[in-house]
Structures are given as structure tokens and as C-alpha cells.
Coordinates of C-alpha atoms in Angstrom, one line a residue:
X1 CA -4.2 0.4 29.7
X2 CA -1.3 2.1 27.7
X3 CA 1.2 3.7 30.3
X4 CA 1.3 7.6 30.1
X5 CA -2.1 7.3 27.7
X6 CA -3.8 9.7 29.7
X7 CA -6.8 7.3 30.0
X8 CA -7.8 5.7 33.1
X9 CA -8.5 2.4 33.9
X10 CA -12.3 2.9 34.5
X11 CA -14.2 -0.2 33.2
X12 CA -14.9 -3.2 35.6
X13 CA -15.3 -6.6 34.3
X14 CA -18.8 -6.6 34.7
X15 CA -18.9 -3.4 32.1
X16 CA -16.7 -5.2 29.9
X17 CA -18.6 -8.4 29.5
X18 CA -21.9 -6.2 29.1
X19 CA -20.4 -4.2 26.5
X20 CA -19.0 -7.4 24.8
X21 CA -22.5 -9.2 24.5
X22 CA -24.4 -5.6 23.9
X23 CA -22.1 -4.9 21.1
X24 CA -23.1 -8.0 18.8
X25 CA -26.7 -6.4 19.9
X26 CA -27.3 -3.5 17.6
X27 CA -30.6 -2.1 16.8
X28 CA -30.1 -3.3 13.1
X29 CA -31.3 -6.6 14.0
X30 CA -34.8 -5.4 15.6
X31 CA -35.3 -3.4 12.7
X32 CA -33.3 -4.5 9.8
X33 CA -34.6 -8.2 9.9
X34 CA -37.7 -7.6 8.4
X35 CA -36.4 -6.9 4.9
X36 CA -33.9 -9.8 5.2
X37 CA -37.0 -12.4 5.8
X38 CA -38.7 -10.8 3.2
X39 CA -36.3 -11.4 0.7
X40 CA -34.8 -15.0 1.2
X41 CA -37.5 -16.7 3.4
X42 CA -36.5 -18.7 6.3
X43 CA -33.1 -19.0 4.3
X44 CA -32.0 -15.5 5.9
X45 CA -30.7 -18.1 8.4
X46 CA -28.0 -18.9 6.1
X47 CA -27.0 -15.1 5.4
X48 CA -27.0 -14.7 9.6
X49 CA -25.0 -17.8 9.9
X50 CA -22.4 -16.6 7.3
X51 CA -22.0 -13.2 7.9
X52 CA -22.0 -14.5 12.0
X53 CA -18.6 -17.3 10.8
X54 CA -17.1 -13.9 9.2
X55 CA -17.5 -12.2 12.5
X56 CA -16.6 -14.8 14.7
X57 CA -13.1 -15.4 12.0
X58 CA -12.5 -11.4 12.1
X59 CA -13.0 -11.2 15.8
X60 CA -10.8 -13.9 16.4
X61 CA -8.1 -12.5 14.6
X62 CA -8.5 -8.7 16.0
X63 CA -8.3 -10.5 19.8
X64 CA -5.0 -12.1 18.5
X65 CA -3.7 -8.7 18.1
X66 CA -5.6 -6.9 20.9
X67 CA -4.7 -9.4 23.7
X68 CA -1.0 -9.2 22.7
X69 CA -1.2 -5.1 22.6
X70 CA -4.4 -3.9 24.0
X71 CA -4.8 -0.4 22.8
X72 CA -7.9 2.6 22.3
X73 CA -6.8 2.6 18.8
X74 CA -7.5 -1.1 18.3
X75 CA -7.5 -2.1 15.0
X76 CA -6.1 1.0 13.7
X77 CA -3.2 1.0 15.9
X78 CA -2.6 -3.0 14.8
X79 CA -3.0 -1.6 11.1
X80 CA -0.5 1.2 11.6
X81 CA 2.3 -1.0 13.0
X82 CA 1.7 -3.9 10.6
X83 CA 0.8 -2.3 7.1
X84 CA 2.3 1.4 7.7
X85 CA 1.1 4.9 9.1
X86 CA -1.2 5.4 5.9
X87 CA -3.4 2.2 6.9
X88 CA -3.8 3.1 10.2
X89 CA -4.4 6.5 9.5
X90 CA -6.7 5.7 6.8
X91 CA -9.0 2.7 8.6
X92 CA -8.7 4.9 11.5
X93 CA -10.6 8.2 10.3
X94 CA -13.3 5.8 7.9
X95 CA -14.4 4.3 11.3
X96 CA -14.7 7.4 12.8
X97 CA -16.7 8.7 10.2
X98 CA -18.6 5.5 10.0
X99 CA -19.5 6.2 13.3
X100 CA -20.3 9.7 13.1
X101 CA -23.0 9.3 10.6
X102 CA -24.3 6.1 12.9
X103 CA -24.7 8.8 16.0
X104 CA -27.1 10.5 13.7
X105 CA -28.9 7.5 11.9
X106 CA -29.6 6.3 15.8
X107 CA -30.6 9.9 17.2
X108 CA -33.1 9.9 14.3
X109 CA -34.3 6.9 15.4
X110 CA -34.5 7.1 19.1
X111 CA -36.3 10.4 18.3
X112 CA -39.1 8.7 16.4
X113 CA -40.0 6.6 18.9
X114 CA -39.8 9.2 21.5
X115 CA -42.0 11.7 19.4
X116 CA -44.5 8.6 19.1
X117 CA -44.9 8.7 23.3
X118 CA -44.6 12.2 23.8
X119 CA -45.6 14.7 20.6
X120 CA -45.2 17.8 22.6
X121 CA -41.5 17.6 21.6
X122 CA -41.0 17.6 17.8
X123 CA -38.3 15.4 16.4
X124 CA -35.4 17.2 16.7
X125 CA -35.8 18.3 19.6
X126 CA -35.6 14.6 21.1
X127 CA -32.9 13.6 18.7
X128 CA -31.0 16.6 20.6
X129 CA -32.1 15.9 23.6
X130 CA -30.6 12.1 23.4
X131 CA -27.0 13.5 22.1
X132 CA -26.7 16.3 24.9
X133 CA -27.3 13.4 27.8
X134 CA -24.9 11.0 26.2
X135 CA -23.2 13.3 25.3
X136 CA -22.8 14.9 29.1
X137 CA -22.8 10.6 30.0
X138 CA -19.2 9.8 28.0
X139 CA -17.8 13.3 29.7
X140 CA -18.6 12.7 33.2
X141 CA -16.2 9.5 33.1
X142 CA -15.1 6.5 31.2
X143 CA -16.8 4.7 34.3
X144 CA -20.3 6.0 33.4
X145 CA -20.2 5.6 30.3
X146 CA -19.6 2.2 31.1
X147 CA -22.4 1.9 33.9
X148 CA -24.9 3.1 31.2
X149 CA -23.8 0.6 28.6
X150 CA -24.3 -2.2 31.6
X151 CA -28.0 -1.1 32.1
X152 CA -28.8 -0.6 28.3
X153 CA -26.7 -3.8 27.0
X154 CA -28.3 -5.5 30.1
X155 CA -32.1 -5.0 29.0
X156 CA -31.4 -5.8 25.3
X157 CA -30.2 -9.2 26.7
X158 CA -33.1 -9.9 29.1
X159 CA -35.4 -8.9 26.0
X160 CA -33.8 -11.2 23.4
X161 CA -33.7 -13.8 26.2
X162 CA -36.8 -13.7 27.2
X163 CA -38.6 -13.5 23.3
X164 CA -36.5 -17.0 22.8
X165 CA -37.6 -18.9 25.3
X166 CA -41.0 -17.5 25.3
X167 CA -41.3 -18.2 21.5
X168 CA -39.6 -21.3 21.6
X169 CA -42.3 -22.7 24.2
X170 CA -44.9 -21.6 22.2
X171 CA -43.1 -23.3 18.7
X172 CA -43.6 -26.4 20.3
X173 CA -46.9 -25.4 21.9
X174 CA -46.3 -25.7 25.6
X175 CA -46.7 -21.9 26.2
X176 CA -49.6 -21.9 28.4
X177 CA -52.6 -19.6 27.6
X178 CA -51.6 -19.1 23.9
X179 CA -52.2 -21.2 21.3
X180 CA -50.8 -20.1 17.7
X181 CA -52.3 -21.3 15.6
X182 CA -49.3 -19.9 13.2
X183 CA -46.2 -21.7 15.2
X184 CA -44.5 -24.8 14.2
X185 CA -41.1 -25.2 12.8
X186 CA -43.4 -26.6 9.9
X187 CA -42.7 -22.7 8.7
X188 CA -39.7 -23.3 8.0
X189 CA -40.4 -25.5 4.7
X190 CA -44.0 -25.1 4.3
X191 CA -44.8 -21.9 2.4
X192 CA -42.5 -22.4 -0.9
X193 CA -39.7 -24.5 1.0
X194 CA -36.6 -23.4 2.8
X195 CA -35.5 -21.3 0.1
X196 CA -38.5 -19.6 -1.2
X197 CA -37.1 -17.4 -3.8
X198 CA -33.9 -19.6 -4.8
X199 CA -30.1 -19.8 -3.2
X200 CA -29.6 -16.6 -4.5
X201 CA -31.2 -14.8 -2.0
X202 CA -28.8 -16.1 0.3
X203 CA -26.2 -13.8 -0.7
X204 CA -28.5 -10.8 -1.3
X205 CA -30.0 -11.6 2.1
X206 CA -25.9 -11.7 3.4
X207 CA -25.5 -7.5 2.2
X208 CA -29.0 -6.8 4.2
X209 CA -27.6 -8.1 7.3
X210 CA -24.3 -7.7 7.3
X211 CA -24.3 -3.8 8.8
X212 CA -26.3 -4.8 11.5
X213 CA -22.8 -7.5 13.1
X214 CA -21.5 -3.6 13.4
X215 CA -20.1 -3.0 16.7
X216 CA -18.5 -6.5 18.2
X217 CA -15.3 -5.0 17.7
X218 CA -16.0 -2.5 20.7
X219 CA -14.9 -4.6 23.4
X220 CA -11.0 -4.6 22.4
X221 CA -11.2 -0.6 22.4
X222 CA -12.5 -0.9 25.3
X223 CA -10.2 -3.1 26.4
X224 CA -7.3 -0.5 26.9
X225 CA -9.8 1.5 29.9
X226 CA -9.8 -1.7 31.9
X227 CA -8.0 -3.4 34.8
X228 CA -6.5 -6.2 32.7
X229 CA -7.0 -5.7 29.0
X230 CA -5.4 -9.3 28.0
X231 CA -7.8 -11.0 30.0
X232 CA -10.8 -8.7 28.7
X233 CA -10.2 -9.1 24.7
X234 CA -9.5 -12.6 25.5
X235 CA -12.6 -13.2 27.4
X236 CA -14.8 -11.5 25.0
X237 CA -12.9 -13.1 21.9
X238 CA -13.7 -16.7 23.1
X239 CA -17.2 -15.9 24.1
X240 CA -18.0 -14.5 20.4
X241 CA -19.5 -17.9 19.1
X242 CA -21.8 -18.4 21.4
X243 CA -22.9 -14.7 21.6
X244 CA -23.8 -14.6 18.1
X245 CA -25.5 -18.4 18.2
X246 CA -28.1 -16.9 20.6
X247 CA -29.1 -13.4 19.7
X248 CA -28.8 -13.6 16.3
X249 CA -29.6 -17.3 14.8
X250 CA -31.7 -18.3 17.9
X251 CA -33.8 -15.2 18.0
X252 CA -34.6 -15.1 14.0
X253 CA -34.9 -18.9 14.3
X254 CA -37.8 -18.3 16.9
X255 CA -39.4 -15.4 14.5
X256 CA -39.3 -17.6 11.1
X257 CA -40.6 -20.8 13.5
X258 CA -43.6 -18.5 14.9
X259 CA -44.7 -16.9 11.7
X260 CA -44.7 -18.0 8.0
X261 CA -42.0 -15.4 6.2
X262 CA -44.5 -14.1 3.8
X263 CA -46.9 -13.3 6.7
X264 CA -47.8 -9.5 5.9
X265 CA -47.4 -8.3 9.6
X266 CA -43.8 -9.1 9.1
X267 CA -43.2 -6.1 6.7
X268 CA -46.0 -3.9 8.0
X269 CA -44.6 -4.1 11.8
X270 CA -41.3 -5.5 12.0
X271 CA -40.5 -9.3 12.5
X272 CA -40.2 -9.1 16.1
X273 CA -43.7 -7.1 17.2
X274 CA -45.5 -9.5 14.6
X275 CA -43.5 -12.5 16.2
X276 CA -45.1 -11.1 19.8
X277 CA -48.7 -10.0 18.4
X278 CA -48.8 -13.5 16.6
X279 CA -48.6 -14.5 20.4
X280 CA -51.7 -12.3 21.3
X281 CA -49.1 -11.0 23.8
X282 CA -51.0 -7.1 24.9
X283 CA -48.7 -3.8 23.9
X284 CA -46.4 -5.9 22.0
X285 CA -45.3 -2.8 19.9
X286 CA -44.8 -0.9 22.7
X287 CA -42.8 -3.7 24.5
X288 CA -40.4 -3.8 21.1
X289 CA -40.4 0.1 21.0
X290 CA -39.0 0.5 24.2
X291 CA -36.7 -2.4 23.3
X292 CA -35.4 -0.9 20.3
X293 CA -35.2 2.6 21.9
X294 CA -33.0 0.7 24.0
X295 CA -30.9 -0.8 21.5
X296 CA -30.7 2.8 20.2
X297 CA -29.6 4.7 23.4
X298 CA -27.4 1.8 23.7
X299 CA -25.7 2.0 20.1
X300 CA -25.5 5.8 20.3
X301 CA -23.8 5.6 23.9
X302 CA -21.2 3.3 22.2
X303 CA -20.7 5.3 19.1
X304 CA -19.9 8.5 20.7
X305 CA -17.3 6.4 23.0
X306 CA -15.8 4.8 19.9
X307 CA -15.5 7.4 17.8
X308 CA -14.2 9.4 20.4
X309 CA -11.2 6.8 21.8
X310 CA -10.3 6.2 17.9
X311 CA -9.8 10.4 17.6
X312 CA -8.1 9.9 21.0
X313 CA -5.8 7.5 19.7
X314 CA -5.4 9.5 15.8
X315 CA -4.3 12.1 18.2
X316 CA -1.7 10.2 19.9
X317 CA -0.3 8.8 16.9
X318 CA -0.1 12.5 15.3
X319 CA -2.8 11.6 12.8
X320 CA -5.1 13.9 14.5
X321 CA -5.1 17.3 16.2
X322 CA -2.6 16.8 19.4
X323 CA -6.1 18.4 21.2
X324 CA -7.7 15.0 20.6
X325 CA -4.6 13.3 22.8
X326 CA -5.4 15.0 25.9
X327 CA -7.6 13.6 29.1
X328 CA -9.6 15.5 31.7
X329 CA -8.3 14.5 35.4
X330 CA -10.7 11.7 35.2
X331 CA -9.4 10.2 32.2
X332 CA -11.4 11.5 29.5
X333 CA -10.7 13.0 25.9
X334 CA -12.5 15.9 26.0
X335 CA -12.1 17.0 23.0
X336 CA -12.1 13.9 20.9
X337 CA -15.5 13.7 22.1
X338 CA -16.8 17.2 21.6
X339 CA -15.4 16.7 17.9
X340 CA -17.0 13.7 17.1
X341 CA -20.5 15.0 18.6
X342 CA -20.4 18.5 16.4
X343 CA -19.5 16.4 13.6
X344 CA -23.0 13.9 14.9
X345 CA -24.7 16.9 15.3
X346 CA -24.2 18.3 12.0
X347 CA -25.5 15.1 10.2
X348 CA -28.5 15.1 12.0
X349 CA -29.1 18.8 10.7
X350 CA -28.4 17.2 7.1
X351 CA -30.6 14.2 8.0
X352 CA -33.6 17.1 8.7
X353 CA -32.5 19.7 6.0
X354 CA -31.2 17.4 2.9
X355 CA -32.1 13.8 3.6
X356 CA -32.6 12.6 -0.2
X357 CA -29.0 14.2 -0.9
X358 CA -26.6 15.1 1.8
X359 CA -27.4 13.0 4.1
X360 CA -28.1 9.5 1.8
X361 CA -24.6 10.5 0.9
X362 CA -23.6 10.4 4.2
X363 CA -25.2 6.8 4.8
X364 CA -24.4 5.1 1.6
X365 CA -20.6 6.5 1.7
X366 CA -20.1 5.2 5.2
X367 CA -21.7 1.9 4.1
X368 CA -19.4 -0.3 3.2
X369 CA -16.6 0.9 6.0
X370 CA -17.2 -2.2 8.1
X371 CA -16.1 -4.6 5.4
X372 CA -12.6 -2.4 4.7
X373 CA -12.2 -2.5 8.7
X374 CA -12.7 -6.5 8.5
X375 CA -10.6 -6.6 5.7
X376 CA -7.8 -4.4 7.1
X377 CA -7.9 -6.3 10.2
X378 CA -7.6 -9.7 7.8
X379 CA -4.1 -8.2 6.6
X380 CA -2.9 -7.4 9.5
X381 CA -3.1 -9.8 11.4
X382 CA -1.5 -11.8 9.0
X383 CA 1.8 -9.5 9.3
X384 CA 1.0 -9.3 13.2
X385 CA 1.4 -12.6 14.0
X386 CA 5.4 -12.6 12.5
X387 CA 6.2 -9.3 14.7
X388 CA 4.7 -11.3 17.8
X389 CA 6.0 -14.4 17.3
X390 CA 9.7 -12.2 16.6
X391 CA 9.2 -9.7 19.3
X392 CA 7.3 -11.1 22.4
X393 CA 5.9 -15.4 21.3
X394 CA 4.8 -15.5 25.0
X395 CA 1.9 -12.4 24.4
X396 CA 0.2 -14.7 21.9
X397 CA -1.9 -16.3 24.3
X398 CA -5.4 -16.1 21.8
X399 CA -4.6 -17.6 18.6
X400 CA -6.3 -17.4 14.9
X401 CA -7.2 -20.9 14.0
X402 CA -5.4 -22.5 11.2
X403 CA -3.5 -19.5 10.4
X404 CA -2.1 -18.2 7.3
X405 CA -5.3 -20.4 5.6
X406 CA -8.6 -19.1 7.5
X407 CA -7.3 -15.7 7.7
X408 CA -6.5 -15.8 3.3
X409 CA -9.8 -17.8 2.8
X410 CA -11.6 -15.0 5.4
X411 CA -10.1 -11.8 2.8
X412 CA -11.5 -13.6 0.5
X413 CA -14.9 -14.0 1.4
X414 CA -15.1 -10.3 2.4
X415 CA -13.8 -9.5 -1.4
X416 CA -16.0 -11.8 -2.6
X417 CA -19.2 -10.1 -0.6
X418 CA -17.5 -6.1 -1.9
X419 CA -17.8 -7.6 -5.6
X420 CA -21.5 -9.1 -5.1
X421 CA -22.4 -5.3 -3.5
X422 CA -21.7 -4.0 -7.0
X423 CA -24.1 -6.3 -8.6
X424 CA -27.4 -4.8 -6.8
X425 CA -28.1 -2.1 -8.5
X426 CA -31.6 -1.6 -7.0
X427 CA -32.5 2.0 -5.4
X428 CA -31.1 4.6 -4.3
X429 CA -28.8 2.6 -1.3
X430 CA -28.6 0.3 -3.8
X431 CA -25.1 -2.3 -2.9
X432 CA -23.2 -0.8 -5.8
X433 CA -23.5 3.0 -4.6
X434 CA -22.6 2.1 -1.3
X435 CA -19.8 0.0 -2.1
X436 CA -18.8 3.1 -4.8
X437 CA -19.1 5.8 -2.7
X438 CA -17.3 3.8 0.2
X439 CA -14.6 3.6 -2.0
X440 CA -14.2 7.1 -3.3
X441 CA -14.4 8.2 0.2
X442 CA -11.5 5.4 1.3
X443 CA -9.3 7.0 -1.8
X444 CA -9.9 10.2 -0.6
X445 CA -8.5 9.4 2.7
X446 CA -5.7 7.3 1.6
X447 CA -4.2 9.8 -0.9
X448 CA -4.3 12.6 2.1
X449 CA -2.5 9.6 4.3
X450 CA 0.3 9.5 1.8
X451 CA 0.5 12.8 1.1
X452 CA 0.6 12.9 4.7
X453 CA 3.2 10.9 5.1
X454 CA 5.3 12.1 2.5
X455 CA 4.9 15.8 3.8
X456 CA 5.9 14.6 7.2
X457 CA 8.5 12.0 6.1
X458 CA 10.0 15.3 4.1
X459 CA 10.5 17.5 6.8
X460 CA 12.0 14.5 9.5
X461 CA 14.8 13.9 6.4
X462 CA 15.6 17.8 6.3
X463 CA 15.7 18.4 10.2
X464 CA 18.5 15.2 10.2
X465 CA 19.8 16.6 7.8
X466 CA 20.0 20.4 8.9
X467 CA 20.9 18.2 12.7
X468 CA 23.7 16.7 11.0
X469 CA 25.4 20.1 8.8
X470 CA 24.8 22.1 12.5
X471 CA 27.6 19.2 14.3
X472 CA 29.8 19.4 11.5
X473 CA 30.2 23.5 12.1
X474 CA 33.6 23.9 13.9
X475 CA 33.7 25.7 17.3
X476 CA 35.6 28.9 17.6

């Protein structure tokens, strides 16, 4: 924890690790997947695995930074030192907003499935519902914030455990009482080969997925509320690999083993309740509603915290209103988390009032943020590791492998995946208007940074100077 912060060191270990592994865990894979099998077959195996390397590379770099400085700013804070106030200012307030518009996204969501159980209460009304207990969860204390994120983080795991080793028994048909007649890692060549529709799809499969990785990089915010933030983000940096080995590769694995990826149930349900009703398992779509409601609760709990520590932090560095830099007696920015819940609230009104034009702005405009945040963290990290190695050698105790040459060939890859956005040109979220919009929203932000900047930098050259004239003026 940052001395004189204001925050408290309220997260156990326990909560740490839970929020770690539930961060890689967003809802985005129970419900995105589905359209990623669709298009590249049992090949979306390859996007996963890619976009997972990028994630695993990124995260190792950000822990580099975070374990040497842990901070509630994270990545912004690194960017602000290493690139200059405008970056951190800039990535700072685009994952905010990101997150804003992913509060809403997920309330809408949650409230679905609510409205599905209990239709007395219209949609709304549950998507409200969910923000003023989460809300009323992140203001109690950082503590149960963190106890909530334990439980919800906790049953995602047990779920995804449980659907691998359940569907990997019956893959090699020693599930007892079921016998699929469907399972067999034969589905994985049989129905057009490996890669159905061509190597292509790989790529195209790579922007479906991507959004869903959204969220590993929680842990080293969270990082600066615990006992020992060096040993947290280290902790959850080196456990990355495996993380997103088993919940993301081994659980799709499982669903393109059980089922053949053009079955229709795939599309019609979603790939995990078709991977559970191809079982004959009873209420499997209620099992993977309350699952994904879950997820939901889990990723809204989290985005409220997030967005609310990087206003905190914006605040501190005097890139927010000073309001946003100040705790409660328990440790908890108040009104960094008020602001960022309006601001939620306000795009779910959009989401029910315009959501074919305000509110697909919203979405697609925020769409690409995670790549510029991977990318900002890329560049860095590569100016980082000089001011460490300068300053304080002894702090880099997690390291980015084969550094500059990962960390170059890593920017590149993200460039690379920005540049194949713009060649999808298919629907209204179509890859090129998200990557488009991102952008004009990023330029927005960075000319107000400099402009900023320049205002600021302005007025700290006349007070020296006006400082300076004022000694110079004789006494008596």
C-alpha cells in the first residue's frame, strides 16, 4: 500500500488469489464462445491460445512494474512515470470509461437472467437493483468488496472445474450413467477437419475472443489494498500460465471434444448448456444461468472497484477532481465510486432509451481500450525496466522474459491484431468501427491530456517565475 494513500490495507491473501484466478474468469467466455466456435471450428483453440500467450507476455510485463511499485493506479501510474503525465492520464481515463460502459453491459445482463426467474420485476428494475447492492458492497469497505469477489470468483472456479472434469470423463467415456453418443476428441477433425472454414478464421476467431481475457490485470490494482503487494502481483503474475491453461483452453477443449462445432445447440444455447444437455445432465440451462449470473455479479463487483481505484488514483495524480483522492475512515474513495456508478447508471438508461445509437456507441467506442492498455503497458515497461534497474535493481524481483525482444515482438502482435480489426467490416460492431471509434475517443483524450499539460505546465513556469521577481524586490 502507498504510504499516506488514504487506502487501507484491507485484502487478505486469500482475496487476492480469488480475485487473481476470477479475473481471467469473465462472463465473456460463457457467453461469447459460442460465436468463436461457430466461426473457426475447433480451431478457436488456436485464437484462445494466442490471445492467452498475449496475456500471459502483457501480464508478465505489468507484474515487472507492479511488484517493483505496487500502486491503485497500476498501469497508469507505470505509464505516467515512464512515457509522461499525458499517457497516464490518457490510458488512465479510457480504462475507466471502458469500465463504465462494462458495469452497464453486465447489469443488463445479470438483469436478464434475473427477469427470466422472477418477471414480477421488469428489467430495469433488476439491473438497478444489482448496481445499488454492489454498489452499497464497494462502500461498506475494501474488505467486503473483497469477501464478495472470494465467494463469486470461488463458484466460477468450482463450476469451470467441475464442467472439465465431468466432460473430460465423459470424452473418454468413463462418465458413468451417460453415454454420448456425440463425445470423442474424434470432433476435433471429423466434421470438415481442424480448421473447418480455413486458417483464416484463426485470426477472426482471435478479435471474438480477445474482450473476453478483460480483467487479469485487476490483481496488481489490487495489489496496493493488500498486506504485501510485492508478494501479491508476484504471486498472481507467476500463476497467470496455468490459470489461463485451465479455464480457458481446457474448458473449450472439453466443449469442442463433447460436441461437433457445427452442432446447432451450440448457437441456439450457448456452447456450455449444449456441452451439459449433450450430457443429458437435468436443468442444465439453469445450472449455466446461475453460473453466468455469477460471472456477472462477479465482473460488475470488479468493475465498480476498478474503475473506482483508477479515479482514486487520477485524483491523486491531479488528473482527476481532488474529491476522487479522498477515503472514508475505512479506507474507501467515496466519491471515485459514486462517480463511476452515476456515470454506470447513465449508460444503462442509454442501453434502455437508445440502444441502436447511444449506447452501441458507447460499446464499440470502448472496444478496443484493452488492446491500447496492453499496448501502453508494452511501452512502458520497456522504459520501466531502465528507471529500475537505475533507481532501485534490487525491486526487480519478477522479470519480463527475454527482454527488450518479447516485449518489441509483443507491441507488435497487438498492432498487428488493431490493423486486422480494420479489415472486418461486417455489422454494426463490426472490428473496424470499434477499432475507429476507440481511436477517436483515445485522440479525444490525448489532445485534452496535452492541452492539459500545457495549461498546467504554463501556470508552474509563471508562479517560478512571479516566485523568483517577488525575492529579487529589496526590503525597506
Amino acid at each position: 500500500m502507498n504510504p499516506g494513500s488514504g487506502l487501507q490495507a484491507g485484502l487478505k491473501n486469500r482475496h487476492l488469489s480469488m480475485i487473481a484466478i476470477g479475473g481471467v474468469i469473465g462472463a465473456g467466455l460463457f457467453v461469447g464462445s459460442s460465436s468463436g466456435i461457430a466461426t473457426a471450428g475447433p480451431g478457436i483453440l488456436l485464437s484462445y491460445a494466442l490471445v492467452g500467450t498475449l496475456v500471459v507476455l502483457v501480464m508478465r510485463m505489468l507484474g515487472e512494474m507492479s511488484a517493483a511499485n505496487p500502486s491503485s493506479g497500476s498501469f497508469s501510474a507505470h505509464a505516467d512515470r515512464a512515457l509522461g503525465r499525458w499517457a497516464g492520464f490518457s490510458i488512465g481515463w479510457l480504462y475507466w470509461f471502458f469500465w463504465v460502459v462494462v458495469l452497464a453491459v453486465e447489469a443488463t445482463a445479470g438483469a436478464k437472467i434475473l427477469e427470466g426467474w422472477v418477471p414480477a420485476v421488469p428489467q430495469w428494475g433488476w439491473a438497478l437493483i444489482v448496481m445499488v447492492v454492489l454498489t452499497a458492497t464497494n462502500l461498506v469497505s475494501v474488505g467486503s468488496y473483497g469477501e464478495f469477489e472470494f465467494w463469486f470468483a470461488g463458484i466460477k472456479v468450482v463450476a469451470i472445474g467441475a464442467f472439465i472434469v465431468i466432460g473430460a470423463l465423459a470424452v473418454f467415456g468413463v462418465l458413468p450413467g451417460v453415454h454420448s453418443d456425440k463425445a470423442g476428441l474424434g470432433n476435433l477433425t471429423d466434421h470438415g477437419g481442424f480448421l473447418p472454414n480455413g486458417p483464416g478464421t484463426i485470426l477472426t476467431g482471435v478479435l471474438l475472443v480477445v474482450f473476453s481475457f478483460m480483467g487479469s490485470e485487476i490483481a496488481t490494482l489490487a495489489a496496493g489494498e493488500s498486506e504485501n503487494p510485492q508478494r501479491a502481483v508476484t504471486k498472481s503474475t507467476n500463476s497467470i500460465i496455468w490459470r489461463i491453461g485451465v479455464f480457458y483452453l481446457g474448458s473449450i477443449l472439453v466443449v469442442v471434444s463433447l460436441l461437433p462445432w457445427n452442432d446447432p445447440a451450440i448457437k441456439e444455447k450457448g456452447s456450455y448448456v449444449a456441452a451439459l444437455d449433450s450430457l443429458g445432465i437435468a436443468h442444465a440451462g439453469e445450472i449455466m444461468n446461475f453460473i453466468v449470473l455469477t460471472s456477472v455479479l462477479s465482473c460488475l463487483n470488479s468493475g465498480l472497484y476498478t474503475a473506482s481505484r483508477m479515479a482514486f488514483s487520477l485524483g491523486q495524480r491531479g488528473d482527476a477532481p481532488k474529491a476522487f483522492a479522498k477515503t472514508t475512515s475505512r479506507g474507501v474513495p467515496m466519491t471515485a465510486i459514486i462517480a463511476s456508478v452515476v456515470f454506470g447508471f447513465v449508460a444503462v438508461f442509454f442501453n434502455y432509451k437508445f440502444p441502436d445509437s447511444v449506447f452501441l456507441f458507447l460499446v464499440n467506442s470502448s472496444g478496443a481500450v484493452a488492446l491500447f492498455v496492453w499496448l501502453v503497458i508494452c511501452f512502458s515497461q520497456l522504459r520501466m525496466r531502465k528507471i529500475i534497474q537505475r533507481e532501485a535493481p534490487e525491486k526487480l524481483v519478477v522479470k519480463m522474459w527475454l527482454y527488450p525482444y518479447l516485449t518489441w515482438a509483443t507491441a507488435a502482435l497487438i498492432v498487428f491484431v488493431l490493423g486486422y480489426m480494420l479489415t472486418d467490416t461486417e455489422g454494426e460492431s463490426s472490428g473496424r468501427t470499434t477499432v475507429l471509434l476507440s481511436l477517436m475517443v483515445a485522440a479525444v483524450v490525448i489532445v485534452i491530456a496535452v492541452v492539459k499539460q500545457k495549461v498546467v505546465g504554463d501556470r508552474s513556469t509563471v508562479a517560478l517565475e512571479s516566485d523568483d521577481k517577488t525575492d529579487k524586490v529589496p526590503v525597506g
